[in-house]
Coordinates of N, CA and C and ligand atoms in Angstrom, one line a residue:
M162 N 96.8 270.3 -19.7 CA 95.5 270.4 -18.9 C 94.7 269.0 -19.1
S163 N 94.2 268.5 -18.0 CA 93.4 267.3 -18.1 C 92.2 267.4 -17.2
A164 N 91.2 266.6 -17.5 CA 90.0 266.5 -16.7 C 89.5 265.1 -16.6
V165 N 89.1 264.7 -15.4 CA 88.5 263.4 -15.2 C 87.1 263.7 -14.6
T166 N 86.0 263.5 -15.3 CA 84.7 263.8 -14.8 C 84.3 262.6 -14.0
T167 N 83.6 262.9 -12.9 CA 83.3 261.8 -11.9 C 81.8 261.4 -11.9
E168 N 80.9 262.2 -12.5 CA 79.5 261.9 -12.4 C 79.2 260.6 -13.1
T169 N 78.1 260.0 -12.7 CA 77.6 258.7 -13.3 C 77.4 259.0 -14.8
L170 N 77.7 257.9 -15.6 CA 77.4 258.0 -17.0 C 75.9 257.9 -17.2
R171 N 75.4 258.7 -18.1 CA 74.0 258.6 -18.5 C 73.9 257.9 -19.8
I172 N 73.3 256.7 -19.8 CA 73.2 255.9 -21.0 C 71.7 256.0 -21.4
A173 N 71.4 256.5 -22.6 CA 70.0 256.4 -23.2 C 69.9 255.2 -24.1
V174 N 69.0 254.3 -23.8 CA 68.7 253.2 -24.6 C 67.5 253.5 -25.5
I175 N 67.7 253.5 -26.8 CA 66.7 254.0 -27.8 C 66.0 252.7 -28.4
V176 N 64.7 252.7 -28.3 CA 64.0 251.5 -28.8 C 63.5 251.9 -30.2
G177 N 64.1 251.2 -31.2 CA 64.0 251.6 -32.6 C 62.7 251.2 -33.3
S178 N 62.1 250.1 -32.8 CA 60.9 249.6 -33.5 C 59.6 250.2 -32.8
T179 N 58.7 250.6 -33.7 CA 57.4 251.1 -33.2 C 56.2 250.2 -33.7
R180 N 56.5 249.0 -34.2 CA 55.6 248.2 -34.9 C 54.6 247.5 -33.8
D181 N 53.3 247.4 -34.2 CA 52.4 246.6 -33.3 C 53.0 245.2 -33.2
G182 N 53.0 244.6 -32.0 CA 53.4 243.3 -31.8 C 54.9 243.1 -31.8
R183 N 55.6 244.2 -31.7 CA 57.1 244.3 -31.8 C 57.8 243.4 -30.7
M184 N 59.0 242.9 -31.0 CA 59.9 242.2 -30.1 C 60.7 243.2 -29.3
A185 N 60.7 244.5 -29.7 CA 61.7 245.5 -29.2 C 61.7 245.6 -27.7
P186 N 60.5 245.7 -27.0 CA 60.5 245.9 -25.6 C 61.3 244.8 -24.8
T187 N 61.2 243.6 -25.3 CA 61.9 242.5 -24.6 C 63.4 242.7 -24.8
V188 N 63.9 243.0 -26.0 CA 65.3 243.2 -26.2 C 65.8 244.4 -25.5
A189 N 65.0 245.5 -25.5 CA 65.4 246.7 -24.9 C 65.5 246.6 -23.3
A190 N 64.5 245.9 -22.8 CA 64.5 245.7 -21.3 C 65.7 244.9 -20.9
W191 N 66.1 243.9 -21.7 CA 67.3 243.1 -21.4 C 68.6 243.9 -21.3
I192 N 68.8 244.7 -22.4 CA 70.1 245.5 -22.4 C 70.0 246.6 -21.4
A193 N 68.8 247.2 -21.2 CA 68.7 248.3 -20.2 C 69.0 247.8 -18.8
D194 N 68.6 246.5 -18.5 CA 68.9 245.9 -17.2 C 70.4 245.7 -17.0
L195 N 71.0 245.2 -18.0 CA 72.5 244.9 -17.9 C 73.2 246.3 -17.8
A196 N 72.8 247.3 -18.5 CA 73.5 248.6 -18.4 C 73.3 249.2 -17.0
A197 N 72.1 249.0 -16.5 CA 71.8 249.6 -15.2 C 72.5 249.0 -14.1
R198 N 73.0 247.7 -14.3 CA 73.8 247.0 -13.3 C 75.2 247.6 -13.1
R199 N 75.6 248.3 -14.1 CA 77.0 248.9 -14.1 C 77.0 249.9 -13.0
P200 N 78.1 249.9 -12.1 CA 78.2 250.9 -11.1 C 78.4 252.3 -11.5
D201 N 78.9 252.4 -12.8 CA 79.2 253.8 -13.3 C 78.1 254.4 -14.1
S202 N 76.9 253.7 -14.2 CA 75.9 254.2 -15.2 C 74.5 254.3 -14.7
T203 N 73.7 255.2 -15.2 CA 72.3 255.2 -15.1 C 71.7 255.1 -16.5
V204 N 70.4 254.6 -16.5 CA 69.9 254.3 -17.8 C 68.5 255.0 -18.0
D205 N 68.3 255.5 -19.2 CA 67.0 256.1 -19.5 C 66.5 255.4 -20.8
V206 N 65.4 254.8 -20.8 CA 64.9 254.1 -22.0 C 64.0 255.0 -22.7
V207 N 64.4 255.3 -24.0 CA 63.6 256.2 -24.8 C 62.9 255.3 -25.8
D208 N 61.6 255.1 -25.6 CA 60.7 254.3 -26.4 C 59.9 255.1 -27.4
L209 N 60.1 255.0 -28.7 CA 59.5 255.8 -29.6 C 58.0 255.6 -29.8
V210 N 57.5 254.6 -29.1 CA 56.0 254.4 -29.0 C 55.5 255.2 -27.8
E211 N 56.2 255.2 -26.7 CA 55.7 255.9 -25.5 C 55.8 257.5 -25.8
T212 N 56.9 257.8 -26.5 CA 57.1 259.3 -26.8 C 57.3 259.4 -28.3
P213 N 56.2 259.3 -29.0 CA 56.3 259.4 -30.5 C 56.8 260.8 -30.9
L214 N 57.5 260.8 -32.0 CA 58.1 262.1 -32.5 C 57.3 262.6 -33.7
P215 N 57.4 263.9 -33.9 CA 56.7 264.5 -35.1 C 57.6 264.2 -36.4
T216 N 57.0 264.6 -37.5 CA 57.8 264.6 -38.8 C 57.9 266.0 -39.3
V217 N 58.0 267.0 -38.4 CA 58.1 268.4 -38.8 C 59.6 268.8 -38.6
Y218 N 60.2 269.4 -39.7 CA 61.6 269.7 -39.6 C 61.7 271.2 -39.8
P219 N 61.5 272.0 -38.8 CA 61.5 273.5 -38.9 C 62.7 274.1 -39.6
G220 N 63.9 273.5 -39.3 CA 65.1 274.0 -39.9 C 65.2 273.8 -41.4
F221 N 64.3 273.0 -42.0 CA 64.4 272.7 -43.4 C 63.1 273.1 -44.2
G222 N 62.7 274.4 -43.9 CA 61.7 275.0 -44.7 C 60.3 274.8 -44.1
Q223 N 60.1 274.0 -43.1 CA 58.8 273.8 -42.5 C 58.7 274.8 -41.3
P224 N 57.4 275.4 -41.1 CA 57.2 276.3 -40.0 C 57.2 275.5 -38.7
E225 N 57.5 276.2 -37.6 CA 57.4 275.7 -36.2 C 55.9 275.3 -36.0
E226 N 55.7 274.1 -35.4 CA 54.3 273.7 -35.0 C 54.4 273.4 -33.5
P227 N 53.5 274.1 -32.7 CA 53.5 273.9 -31.3 C 53.3 272.4 -30.9
A228 N 52.5 271.7 -31.6 CA 52.2 270.3 -31.3 C 53.5 269.5 -31.5
A229 N 54.2 269.8 -32.6 CA 55.4 269.1 -32.8 C 56.5 269.4 -31.8
A230 N 56.5 270.7 -31.4 CA 57.5 271.1 -30.4 C 57.3 270.4 -29.1
E231 N 56.0 270.2 -28.8 CA 55.7 269.5 -27.5 C 56.1 268.0 -27.6
L232 N 55.9 267.4 -28.7 CA 56.4 266.0 -28.8 C 57.9 265.9 -28.7
L233 N 58.6 266.8 -29.4 CA 60.1 266.8 -29.3 C 60.6 267.1 -27.9
A234 N 59.9 267.9 -27.2 CA 60.3 268.3 -25.8 C 60.3 267.1 -24.9
A235 N 59.6 266.1 -25.2 CA 59.5 264.9 -24.4 C 60.7 264.0 -24.7
V236 N 61.5 264.2 -25.7 CA 62.6 263.4 -26.1 C 63.9 264.1 -26.2
S237 N 64.0 265.2 -26.9 CA 65.2 265.9 -27.2 C 66.1 266.2 -25.9
P238 N 65.5 266.7 -24.8 CA 66.3 266.9 -23.6 C 67.0 265.7 -23.1
R239 N 66.3 264.5 -23.2 CA 66.8 263.3 -22.7 C 68.0 262.8 -23.6
L240 N 67.9 263.1 -24.9 CA 69.0 262.7 -25.8 C 70.2 263.7 -25.5
A241 N 69.9 264.9 -25.3 CA 70.9 265.9 -25.0 C 71.7 265.6 -23.7
A242 N 70.9 265.1 -22.7 CA 71.5 264.8 -21.4 C 72.4 263.5 -21.4
A243 N 72.2 262.7 -22.4 CA 72.9 261.4 -22.4 C 74.4 261.6 -22.8
D244 N 75.2 260.8 -22.1 CA 76.6 260.7 -22.4 C 76.9 259.6 -23.5
A245 N 76.0 258.7 -23.6 CA 76.2 257.6 -24.5 C 74.8 257.0 -24.8
F246 N 74.8 256.3 -26.0 CA 73.5 255.7 -26.4 C 73.7 254.2 -26.7
V247 N 72.7 253.4 -26.4 CA 72.5 252.1 -27.0 C 71.3 252.1 -27.9
I248 N 71.5 251.9 -29.2 CA 70.4 251.8 -30.1 C 70.0 250.3 -30.2
V249 N 68.7 250.0 -29.9 CA 68.2 248.7 -30.1 C 67.4 248.7 -31.4
T250 N 67.9 247.9 -32.4 CA 67.2 248.0 -33.7 C 67.0 246.6 -34.3
P251 N 65.8 246.5 -34.9 CA 65.6 245.3 -35.7 C 66.1 245.6 -37.1
E252 N 66.0 244.6 -38.0 CA 66.3 244.8 -39.4 C 65.0 244.7 -40.2
Y253 N 64.7 245.7 -41.0 CA 63.6 245.7 -41.9 C 64.2 245.9 -43.3
N254 N 64.0 244.9 -44.2 CA 64.5 244.9 -45.6 C 65.9 245.5 -45.6
H255 N 66.8 244.8 -44.9 CA 68.3 245.1 -44.9 C 68.6 246.5 -44.3
S256 N 67.7 247.1 -43.6 CA 68.1 248.4 -43.0 C 67.3 248.5 -41.6
F257 N 67.3 249.7 -41.1 CA 66.6 249.9 -39.8 C 65.3 250.7 -40.0
P258 N 64.5 250.7 -38.9 CA 63.1 251.2 -39.1 C 63.0 252.7 -39.4
A259 N 62.0 253.1 -40.1 CA 61.8 254.5 -40.4 C 61.6 255.4 -39.2
A260 N 61.0 254.9 -38.2 CA 60.8 255.7 -37.0 C 62.1 256.0 -36.3
L261 N 63.0 255.1 -36.4 CA 64.4 255.3 -35.8 C 65.1 256.4 -36.7
K262 N 65.0 256.3 -38.0 CA 65.6 257.3 -38.9 C 65.1 258.7 -38.6
N263 N 63.8 258.8 -38.4 CA 63.1 260.0 -38.1 C 63.7 260.6 -36.8
A264 N 63.8 259.7 -35.7 CA 64.4 260.2 -34.4 C 65.8 260.7 -34.6
I265 N 66.6 260.0 -35.4 CA 67.9 260.5 -35.7 C 68.0 261.8 -36.4
D266 N 67.2 261.9 -37.5 CA 67.2 263.1 -38.3 C 66.7 264.3 -37.6
L267 N 65.8 264.1 -36.7 CA 65.2 265.3 -35.9 C 66.2 265.9 -35.0
H268 N 67.4 265.3 -34.8 CA 68.3 265.8 -33.8 C 69.7 266.0 -34.5
G269 N 70.5 266.8 -33.8 CA 71.8 267.1 -34.4 C 72.9 267.0 -33.3
T270 N 73.0 268.2 -32.6 CA 74.1 268.2 -31.6 C 73.9 267.2 -30.5
E271 N 72.7 266.7 -30.3 CA 72.4 265.7 -29.3 C 73.3 264.4 -29.5
W272 N 73.7 264.2 -30.8 CA 74.6 263.0 -31.1 C 76.1 263.4 -31.1
H273 N 76.4 264.6 -31.2 CA 77.8 265.0 -31.4 C 78.8 264.5 -30.4
A274 N 79.8 263.9 -30.9 CA 81.0 263.5 -30.0 C 80.5 262.6 -28.9
K275 N 79.5 261.7 -29.2 CA 79.0 260.7 -28.2 C 79.1 259.3 -28.8
P276 N 79.4 258.3 -27.9 CA 79.5 257.0 -28.4 C 78.1 256.3 -28.5
I277 N 78.0 255.4 -29.5 CA 76.7 254.7 -29.7 C 77.0 253.2 -29.9
G278 N 76.4 252.4 -29.1 CA 76.5 250.9 -29.2 C 75.2 250.4 -29.8
F279 N 75.3 249.2 -30.3 CA 74.1 248.6 -30.9 C 73.7 247.2 -30.3
V280 N 72.4 247.0 -30.2 CA 71.9 245.7 -30.0 C 70.9 245.5 -31.1
S281 N 71.2 244.5 -32.0 CA 70.4 244.3 -33.2 C 69.7 242.9 -33.2
Y282 N 68.7 242.8 -33.9 CA 68.0 241.5 -34.0 C 67.2 241.5 -35.3
G283 N 66.8 240.2 -35.6 CA 66.1 240.1 -36.9 C 65.9 238.6 -37.1
G284 N 65.6 238.3 -38.4 CA 65.5 237.0 -38.9 C 66.9 236.4 -39.1
L285 N 67.2 236.0 -40.3 CA 68.5 235.4 -40.6 C 69.7 236.3 -40.3
S286 N 69.5 237.6 -40.5 CA 70.7 238.4 -40.4 C 71.1 238.9 -39.0
G287 N 70.1 238.7 -38.1 CA 70.4 239.3 -36.7 C 70.5 240.8 -36.7
G288 N 70.0 241.4 -37.7 CA 70.0 242.9 -37.7 C 71.4 243.5 -38.1
L289 N 72.3 242.7 -38.5 CA 73.7 243.2 -38.7 C 73.7 244.2 -39.9
R290 N 72.9 244.0 -40.9 CA 72.9 245.0 -42.0 C 72.2 246.3 -41.5
A291 N 71.3 246.2 -40.6 CA 70.7 247.5 -40.1 C 71.8 248.3 -39.3
V292 N 72.6 247.6 -38.6 CA 73.7 248.2 -37.8 C 74.7 248.9 -38.8
E293 N 75.1 248.2 -39.9 CA 76.0 248.8 -40.8 C 75.4 250.0 -41.5
A294 N 74.1 250.0 -41.7 CA 73.4 251.2 -42.3 C 73.4 252.3 -41.3
L295 N 73.2 252.0 -40.0 CA 73.2 253.0 -39.0 C 74.6 253.7 -38.8
R296 N 75.7 252.9 -39.0 CA 77.0 253.5 -38.8 C 77.3 254.6 -39.8
V297 N 76.8 254.4 -41.0 CA 77.0 255.5 -42.0 C 76.3 256.7 -41.7
V298 N 75.0 256.6 -41.3 CA 74.2 257.7 -40.9 C 74.8 258.4 -39.7
L299 N 75.2 257.7 -38.7 CA 75.6 258.3 -37.5 C 77.0 259.0 -37.6
A300 N 77.8 258.5 -38.5 CA 79.0 259.2 -38.8 C 78.8 260.7 -39.3
E301 N 77.7 260.8 -40.0 CA 77.3 262.2 -40.5 C 77.0 263.1 -39.3
L302 N 76.5 262.5 -38.2 CA 76.1 263.2 -37.1 C 77.1 263.3 -36.0
H303 N 78.4 263.1 -36.4 CA 79.5 263.2 -35.5 C 79.5 262.3 -34.3
A304 N 78.8 261.2 -34.4 CA 78.8 260.2 -33.4 C 79.9 259.2 -33.6
V305 N 80.3 258.5 -32.5 CA 81.3 257.4 -32.5 C 80.6 256.1 -32.3
T306 N 80.6 255.3 -33.3 CA 79.9 254.0 -33.1 C 80.9 252.9 -32.6
I307 N 80.4 252.1 -31.8 CA 81.2 251.1 -31.0 C 81.4 249.8 -31.9
R308 N 82.6 249.3 -31.9 CA 82.9 248.2 -32.8 C 82.0 246.9 -32.4
E309 N 82.1 246.6 -31.1 CA 81.5 245.4 -30.6 C 80.0 245.5 -30.7
T310 N 79.3 244.6 -31.2 CA 77.8 244.6 -31.3 C 77.2 243.4 -30.6
V311 N 76.0 243.4 -30.3 CA 75.2 242.3 -29.8 C 74.1 242.0 -30.8
S312 N 74.0 240.8 -31.3 CA 73.0 240.6 -32.3 C 72.3 239.3 -32.1
F313 N 71.0 239.2 -32.4 CA 70.2 238.1 -32.2 C 69.5 237.7 -33.6
H314 N 70.0 236.6 -34.1 CA 69.3 236.1 -35.3 C 68.2 235.2 -34.9
G315 N 67.1 235.1 -35.6 CA 65.9 234.3 -35.2 C 65.5 234.7 -33.8
V316 N 65.3 236.0 -33.6 CA 65.1 236.6 -32.2 C 64.0 236.0 -31.4
W317 N 63.0 235.4 -32.1 CA 61.8 234.9 -31.5 C 62.1 233.9 -30.4
D318 N 63.2 233.1 -30.6 CA 63.6 232.0 -29.7 C 64.7 232.4 -28.7
K319 N 65.1 233.6 -28.7 CA 66.3 234.0 -28.0 C 66.1 234.5 -26.6
F320 N 64.9 234.7 -26.1 CA 64.6 235.2 -24.8 C 63.6 234.2 -24.1
D321 N 63.8 234.0 -22.8 CA 62.8 233.2 -22.1 C 61.6 234.0 -21.6
A322 N 60.7 233.4 -20.9 CA 59.5 234.0 -20.4 C 59.8 235.2 -19.4
D323 N 61.0 235.1 -18.8 CA 61.3 236.2 -17.8 C 62.1 237.3 -18.5
G324 N 62.3 237.2 -19.8 CA 63.1 238.2 -20.6 C 64.6 238.0 -20.5
K325 N 65.0 236.9 -20.0 CA 66.4 236.6 -20.0 C 66.9 236.0 -21.3
A326 N 68.1 236.4 -21.8 CA 68.7 235.8 -23.0 C 69.0 234.3 -22.7
V327 N 68.6 233.5 -23.6 CA 68.7 232.0 -23.4 C 70.2 231.6 -23.5
D328 N 70.9 232.3 -24.4 CA 72.4 231.9 -24.6 C 73.2 232.8 -23.7
P329 N 74.0 232.2 -22.7 CA 74.8 233.0 -21.8 C 75.8 233.9 -22.6
A330 N 76.2 233.5 -23.8 CA 77.1 234.3 -24.6 C 76.5 235.7 -24.9
S331 N 75.2 235.8 -24.9 CA 74.6 237.1 -25.2 C 74.9 238.1 -24.1
D332 N 74.8 237.7 -22.9 CA 75.1 238.6 -21.7 C 76.6 239.0 -21.8
A333 N 77.5 238.0 -22.1 CA 78.9 238.3 -22.2 C 79.2 239.3 -23.3
A334 N 78.5 239.1 -24.4 CA 78.7 240.0 -25.6 C 78.2 241.4 -25.2
A335 N 77.1 241.5 -24.5 CA 76.6 242.8 -24.1 C 77.5 243.5 -23.1
R336 N 78.1 242.8 -22.2 CA 79.0 243.4 -21.2 C 80.2 244.0 -22.0
T337 N 80.7 243.2 -22.9 CA 81.9 243.7 -23.7 C 81.5 245.0 -24.4
M338 N 80.4 245.0 -25.1 CA 79.9 246.2 -25.8 C 79.8 247.4 -24.8
L339 N 79.2 247.1 -23.7 CA 78.9 248.2 -22.7 C 80.2 248.7 -22.1
D340 N 81.2 247.8 -21.9 CA 82.6 248.2 -21.5 C 83.2 249.2 -22.4
Q341 N 83.1 248.9 -23.7 CA 83.7 249.8 -24.8 C 82.9 251.1 -24.8
L342 N 81.6 251.0 -24.7 CA 80.7 252.2 -24.8 C 81.1 253.1 -23.6
A343 N 81.2 252.5 -22.4 CA 81.6 253.3 -21.2 C 83.0 253.9 -21.4
W344 N 83.9 253.2 -22.0 CA 85.3 253.7 -22.2 C 85.2 255.0 -23.0
F345 N 84.5 254.9 -24.1 CA 84.4 256.1 -25.0 C 83.6 257.2 -24.4
A346 N 82.6 256.8 -23.6 CA 81.7 257.8 -23.0 C 82.6 258.6 -22.0
H347 N 83.4 257.9 -21.1 CA 84.2 258.6 -20.2 C 85.3 259.5 -20.9
A348 N 85.9 258.9 -21.9 CA 87.0 259.6 -22.6 C 86.4 260.8 -23.3
L349 N 85.3 260.7 -24.0 CA 84.8 261.9 -24.7 C 84.2 262.9 -23.8
R350 N 83.6 262.5 -22.7 CA 83.1 263.5 -21.7 C 84.2 264.2 -21.1
D351 N 85.3 263.5 -20.7 CA 86.5 264.2 -20.2 C 87.1 265.2 -21.2
A352 N 87.2 264.7 -22.4 CA 87.8 265.6 -23.4 C 86.9 266.9 -23.6
K353 N 85.6 266.7 -23.6 CA 84.7 267.9 -23.8 C 84.8 268.8 -22.7
A354 N 85.1 268.3 -21.5 CA 85.2 269.1 -20.3 C 86.4 270.1 -20.4
V355 N 87.4 269.6 -21.2 CA 88.6 270.4 -21.4 C 88.5 271.3 -22.6
R356 N 87.9 270.8 -23.7 CA 87.9 271.5 -24.9 C 86.5 271.2 -25.6
P357 N 85.7 272.2 -25.9 CA 84.4 271.9 -26.6 C 84.7 271.2 -27.9
Y358 N 83.7 270.3 -28.3 CA 83.9 269.6 -29.5 C 83.8 270.6 -30.7
A359 N 84.7 270.4 -31.7 CA 84.7 271.2 -32.8 C 83.9 270.6 -33.9
A360 N 82.6 271.0 -33.9 CA 81.6 270.4 -34.9 C 81.8 271.1 -36.2
Ligands
LIG230 C1 58.9 244.9 -42.9 C2 59.8 243.9 -42.4 C3 61.0 243.6 -43.0 C4 61.9 242.7 -42.5 N1 63.1 242.5 -43.1 C5 64.0 241.7 -42.5 C6 65.3 241.6 -43.1 O1 65.7 242.2 -44.1 N2 66.2 240.8 -42.5 C7 65.9 240.1 -41.4 O2 66.8 239.3 -40.9 N3 64.7 240.2 -40.8 C8 63.8 240.9 -41.3 N4 62.5 241.1 -40.8 C9 62.3 240.4 -39.5 C10 62.4 241.3 -38.3 O3 63.7 241.8 -38.1 C11 61.8 240.7 -37.1 O4 60.4 240.4 -37.3 C12 61.9 241.5 -35.8 O5 61.2 240.9 -34.8 C13 61.3 242.9 -36.1 O6 61.5 243.7 -34.9 P1 60.2 244.2 -34.1 O7 59.4 243.0 -33.8 O8 60.8 244.8 -32.8 O9 59.5 245.2 -34.9 C14 61.6 242.0 -41.3 C15 60.4 242.3 -40.6 C16 59.5 243.2 -41.1 C17 58.2 243.5 -40.4

């Protein structure tokens, strides 16, 4: 038995930094634009500033709070609907931001058997250590992380006033990552259409 699903891929781009004065929107807009140019994809940008998440974990001994549920309702269905994710993350002290960890921890099945690609940035490291930290966390959540990454070290000089990456190699690296992401997204979606994921 085989299945080839034909609907457009839904890629959610998650903006991992919530810091005042953050670089994140520039980096996220750049990768979201490249992803949206793909003929097989639509893009939903999930910005944790525009849709802040609660820190209430009802499954872990905390009671349900209506206000928290309302905040979650603005994000969780969008993650559930996604076939694939691109996480845009800076590096803070050799790892990724707390708000991003909270967004990951608040969800479960939304990540299961889905591919996740990374665009990272930072100072000297280009966010690569944040990505390695994320891979460990996301493996626990049954996600498939993509080998190819896009990273910007010294991110402050890497985009022009129009939000374009100044090094053409950045766009090429992003396209390679998105190709791999889409390959896994199609493959996993087709597989799940035949057989539910065994979580
Ligand atoms: C608290 C903090 C810790 C940081 N730690 C690192 C680090 O370990 N490695 C690195 O390359 N850059 C580090 N940086 C630089 C950030 O990656 C850089 O400022 C980036 O623009 C932050 O993303 P944002 O502006 O979207 O929040 C750090 C920045 C902050 C605010």
